[in-house]
PDB file of C-alpha atoms in Angstrom:
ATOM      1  CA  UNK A 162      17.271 -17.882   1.131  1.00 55.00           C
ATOM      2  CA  UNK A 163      15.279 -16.581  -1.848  1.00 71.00           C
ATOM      3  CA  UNK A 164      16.339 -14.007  -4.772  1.00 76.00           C
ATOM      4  CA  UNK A 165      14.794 -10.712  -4.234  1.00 78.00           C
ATOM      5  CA  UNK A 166      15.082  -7.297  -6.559  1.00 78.00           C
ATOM      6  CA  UNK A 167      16.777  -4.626  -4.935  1.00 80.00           C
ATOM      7  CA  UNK A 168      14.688  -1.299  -4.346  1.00 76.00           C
ATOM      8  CA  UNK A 169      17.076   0.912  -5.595  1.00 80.00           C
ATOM      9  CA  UNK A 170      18.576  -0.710  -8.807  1.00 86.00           C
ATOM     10  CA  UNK A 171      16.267  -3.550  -9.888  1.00 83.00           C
ATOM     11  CA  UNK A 172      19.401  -6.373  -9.773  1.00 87.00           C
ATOM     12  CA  UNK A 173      18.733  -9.663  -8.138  1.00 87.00           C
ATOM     13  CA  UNK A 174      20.291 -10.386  -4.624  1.00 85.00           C
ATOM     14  CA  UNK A 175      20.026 -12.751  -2.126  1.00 83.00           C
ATOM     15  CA  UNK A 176      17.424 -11.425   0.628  1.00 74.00           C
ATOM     16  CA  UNK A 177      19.782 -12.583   3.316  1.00 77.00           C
ATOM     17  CA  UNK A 178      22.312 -10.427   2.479  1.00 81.00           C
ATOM     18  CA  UNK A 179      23.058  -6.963   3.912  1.00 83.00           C
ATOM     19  CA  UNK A 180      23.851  -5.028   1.093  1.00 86.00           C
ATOM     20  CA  UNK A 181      23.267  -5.300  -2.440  1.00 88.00           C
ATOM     21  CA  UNK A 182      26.434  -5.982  -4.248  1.00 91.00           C
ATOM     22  CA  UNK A 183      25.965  -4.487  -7.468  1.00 92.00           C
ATOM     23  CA  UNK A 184      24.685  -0.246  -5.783  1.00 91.00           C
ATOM     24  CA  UNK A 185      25.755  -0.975  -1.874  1.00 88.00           C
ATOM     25  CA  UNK A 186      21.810  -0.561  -1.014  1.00 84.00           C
ATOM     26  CA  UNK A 187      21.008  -1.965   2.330  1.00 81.00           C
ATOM     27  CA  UNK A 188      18.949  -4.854   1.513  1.00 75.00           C
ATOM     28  CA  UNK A 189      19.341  -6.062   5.252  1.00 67.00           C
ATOM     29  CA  UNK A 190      16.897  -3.099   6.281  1.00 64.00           C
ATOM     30  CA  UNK A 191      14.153  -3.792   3.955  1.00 59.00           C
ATOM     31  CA  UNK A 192      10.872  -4.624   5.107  1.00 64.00           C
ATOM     32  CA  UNK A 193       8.176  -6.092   2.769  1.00 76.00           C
ATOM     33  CA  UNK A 194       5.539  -4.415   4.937  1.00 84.00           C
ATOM     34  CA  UNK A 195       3.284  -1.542   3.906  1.00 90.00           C
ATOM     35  CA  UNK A 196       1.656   0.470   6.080  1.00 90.00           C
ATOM     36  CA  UNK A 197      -1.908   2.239   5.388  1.00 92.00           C
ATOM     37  CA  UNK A 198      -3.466   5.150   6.976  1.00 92.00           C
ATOM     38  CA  UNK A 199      -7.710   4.954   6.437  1.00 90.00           C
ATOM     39  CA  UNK A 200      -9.373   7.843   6.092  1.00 84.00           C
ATOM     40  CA  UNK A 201     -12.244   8.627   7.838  1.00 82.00           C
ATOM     41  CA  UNK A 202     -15.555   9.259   5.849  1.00 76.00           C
ATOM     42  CA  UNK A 203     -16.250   5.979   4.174  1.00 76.00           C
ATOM     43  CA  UNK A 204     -18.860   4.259   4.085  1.00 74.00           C
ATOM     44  CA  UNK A 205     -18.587   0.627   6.136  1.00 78.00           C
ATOM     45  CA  UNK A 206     -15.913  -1.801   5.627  1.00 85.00           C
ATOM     46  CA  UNK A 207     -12.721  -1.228   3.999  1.00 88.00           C
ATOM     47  CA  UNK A 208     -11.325  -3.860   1.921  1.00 89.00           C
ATOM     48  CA  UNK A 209      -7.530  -4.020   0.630  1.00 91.00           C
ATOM     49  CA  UNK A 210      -7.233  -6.171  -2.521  1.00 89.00           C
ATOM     50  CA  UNK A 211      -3.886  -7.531  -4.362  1.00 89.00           C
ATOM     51  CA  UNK A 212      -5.605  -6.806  -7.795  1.00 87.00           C
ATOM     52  CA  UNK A 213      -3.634  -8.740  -9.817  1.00 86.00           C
ATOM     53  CA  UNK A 214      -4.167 -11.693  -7.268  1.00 85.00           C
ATOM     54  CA  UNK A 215      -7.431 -10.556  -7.586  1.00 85.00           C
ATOM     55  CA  UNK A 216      -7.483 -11.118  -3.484  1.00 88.00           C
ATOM     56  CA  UNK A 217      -8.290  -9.635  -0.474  1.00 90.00           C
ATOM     57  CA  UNK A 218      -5.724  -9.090   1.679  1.00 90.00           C
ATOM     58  CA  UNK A 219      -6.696  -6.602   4.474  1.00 92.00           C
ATOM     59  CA  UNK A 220     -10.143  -5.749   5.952  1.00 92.00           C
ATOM     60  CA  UNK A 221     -10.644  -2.431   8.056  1.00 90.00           C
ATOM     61  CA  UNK A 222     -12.912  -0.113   9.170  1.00 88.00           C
ATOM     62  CA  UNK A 223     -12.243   3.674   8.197  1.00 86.00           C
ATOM     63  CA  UNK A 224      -9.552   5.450  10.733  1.00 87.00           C
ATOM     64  CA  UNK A 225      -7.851   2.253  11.255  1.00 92.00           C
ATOM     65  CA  UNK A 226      -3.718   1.538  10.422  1.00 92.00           C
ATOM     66  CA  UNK A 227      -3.584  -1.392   7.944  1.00 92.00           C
ATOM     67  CA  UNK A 228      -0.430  -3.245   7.054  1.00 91.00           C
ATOM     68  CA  UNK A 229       0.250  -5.546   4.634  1.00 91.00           C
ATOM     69  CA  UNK A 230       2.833  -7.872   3.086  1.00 87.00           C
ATOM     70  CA  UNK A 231       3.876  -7.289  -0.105  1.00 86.00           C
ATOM     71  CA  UNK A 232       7.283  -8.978  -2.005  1.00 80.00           C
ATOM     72  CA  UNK A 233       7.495  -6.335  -4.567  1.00 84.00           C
ATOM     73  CA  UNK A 234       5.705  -3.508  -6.425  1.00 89.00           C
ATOM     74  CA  UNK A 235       1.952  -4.469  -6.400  1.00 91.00           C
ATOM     75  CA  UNK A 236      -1.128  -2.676  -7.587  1.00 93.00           C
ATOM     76  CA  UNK A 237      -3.528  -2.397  -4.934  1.00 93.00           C
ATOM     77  CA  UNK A 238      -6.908  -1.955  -4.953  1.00 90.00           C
ATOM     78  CA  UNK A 239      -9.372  -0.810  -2.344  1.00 90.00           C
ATOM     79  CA  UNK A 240     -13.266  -0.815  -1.853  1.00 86.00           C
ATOM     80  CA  UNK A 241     -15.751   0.097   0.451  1.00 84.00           C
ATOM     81  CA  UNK A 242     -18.905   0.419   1.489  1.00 77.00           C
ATOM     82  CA  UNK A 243     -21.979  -2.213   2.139  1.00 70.00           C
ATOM     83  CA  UNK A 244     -22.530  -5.106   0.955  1.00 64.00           C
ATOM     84  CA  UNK A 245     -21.007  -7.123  -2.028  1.00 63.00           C
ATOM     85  CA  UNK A 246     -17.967  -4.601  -2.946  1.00 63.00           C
ATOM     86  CA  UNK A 247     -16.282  -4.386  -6.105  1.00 58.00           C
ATOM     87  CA  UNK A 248     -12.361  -2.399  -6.265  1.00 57.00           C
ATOM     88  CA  UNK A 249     -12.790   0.828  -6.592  1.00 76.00           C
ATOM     89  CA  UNK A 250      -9.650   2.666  -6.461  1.00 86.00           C
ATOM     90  CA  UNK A 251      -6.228   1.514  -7.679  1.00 90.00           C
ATOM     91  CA  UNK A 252      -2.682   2.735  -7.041  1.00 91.00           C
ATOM     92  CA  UNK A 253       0.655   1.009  -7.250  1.00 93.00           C
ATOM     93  CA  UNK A 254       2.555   0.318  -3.983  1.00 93.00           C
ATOM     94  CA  UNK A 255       6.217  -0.629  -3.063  1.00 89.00           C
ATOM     95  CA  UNK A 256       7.267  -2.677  -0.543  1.00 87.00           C
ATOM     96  CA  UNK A 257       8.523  -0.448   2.787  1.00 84.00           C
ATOM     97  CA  UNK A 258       6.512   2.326   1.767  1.00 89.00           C
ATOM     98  CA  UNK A 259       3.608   4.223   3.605  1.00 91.00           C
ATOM     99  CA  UNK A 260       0.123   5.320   2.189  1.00 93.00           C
ATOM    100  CA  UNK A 261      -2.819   6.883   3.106  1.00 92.00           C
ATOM    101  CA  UNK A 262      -6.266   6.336   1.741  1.00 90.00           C
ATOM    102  CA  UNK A 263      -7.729  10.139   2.146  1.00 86.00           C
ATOM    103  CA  UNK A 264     -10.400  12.085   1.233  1.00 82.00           C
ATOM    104  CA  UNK A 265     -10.329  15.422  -1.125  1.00 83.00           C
ATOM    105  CA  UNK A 266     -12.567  18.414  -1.587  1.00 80.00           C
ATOM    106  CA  UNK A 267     -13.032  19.496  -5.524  1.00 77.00           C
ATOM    107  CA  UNK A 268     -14.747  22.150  -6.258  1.00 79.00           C
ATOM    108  CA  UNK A 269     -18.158  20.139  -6.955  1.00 79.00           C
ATOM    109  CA  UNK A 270     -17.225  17.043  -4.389  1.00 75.00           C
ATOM    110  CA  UNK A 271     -14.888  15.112  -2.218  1.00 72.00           C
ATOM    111  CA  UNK A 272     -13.285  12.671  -3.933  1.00 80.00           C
ATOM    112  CA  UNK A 273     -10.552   9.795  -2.411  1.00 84.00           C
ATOM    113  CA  UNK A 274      -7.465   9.559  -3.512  1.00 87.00           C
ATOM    114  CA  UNK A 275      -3.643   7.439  -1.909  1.00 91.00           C
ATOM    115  CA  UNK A 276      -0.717   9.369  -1.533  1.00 91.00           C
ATOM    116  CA  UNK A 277       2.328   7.957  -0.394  1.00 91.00           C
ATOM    117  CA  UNK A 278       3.197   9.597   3.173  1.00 89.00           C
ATOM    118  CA  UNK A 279       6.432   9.644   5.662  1.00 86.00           C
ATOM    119  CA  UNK A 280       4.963   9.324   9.018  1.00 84.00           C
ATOM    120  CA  UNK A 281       2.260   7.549  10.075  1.00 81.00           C
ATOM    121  CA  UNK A 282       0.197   9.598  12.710  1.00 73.00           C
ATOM    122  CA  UNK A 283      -1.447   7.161  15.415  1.00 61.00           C
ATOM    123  CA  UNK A 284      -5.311   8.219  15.595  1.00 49.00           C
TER     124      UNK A 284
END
């Protein structure tokens, strides 16, 4: 049994219990996963870093689901492309939540961007 923050208001609460005592949130159905959509369109391998950690915790190839374990809000970085890869994109993920890593036009380029999503799409 370990002390966890609940989602909703931040209090500590034992991660075996059902519901948080202090809001009534349902700590029982929590998950610690995150899910990932990758986009098509880049180049090589996808990496998915804990950037505080400074460590990799995922590696994919573009148009794959990812999923990953995270205890509590964590920035995430991800890079791509050949070779030795440095982060290039940051965003700050919750535990439970979906993303997707996708790609959008500008009016000079395509740039990518992560937007947190409801429903996962199988490709």
């Amino acid at each position: 049994m370990a002390l966890i923050s609940c989602p909703e208001c931040g209090k500590k609460v034992s991660s075996s219990a059902k519901v948080c005592p202090d809001c009534g949130y349902p700590i029982a159905q929590c998950s610690s996963k995150v899910k990932i959509k990758i986009a098509e369109g880049l180049l090589g391998t996808v990496k998915v870093w804990d950037a505080n950690a400074k460590c990799v915790l995922a590696t994919c190839k573009c148009g794959e689901i990812v999923e990953i374990d995270i205890k509590r809000e964590t920035l995430i970085s991800f890079s791509w492309g050949l070779g030795k890869m440095q982060p290039n994109l940051n965003t700050l993920m919750k535990p439970g939540e979906k993303y997707e890593l996708c790609s959008v036009n500008t009016f000079f380029s395509s740039k990518f961007i992560v937007r947190k999503i409801d429903v996962i799409d199988s490709m």
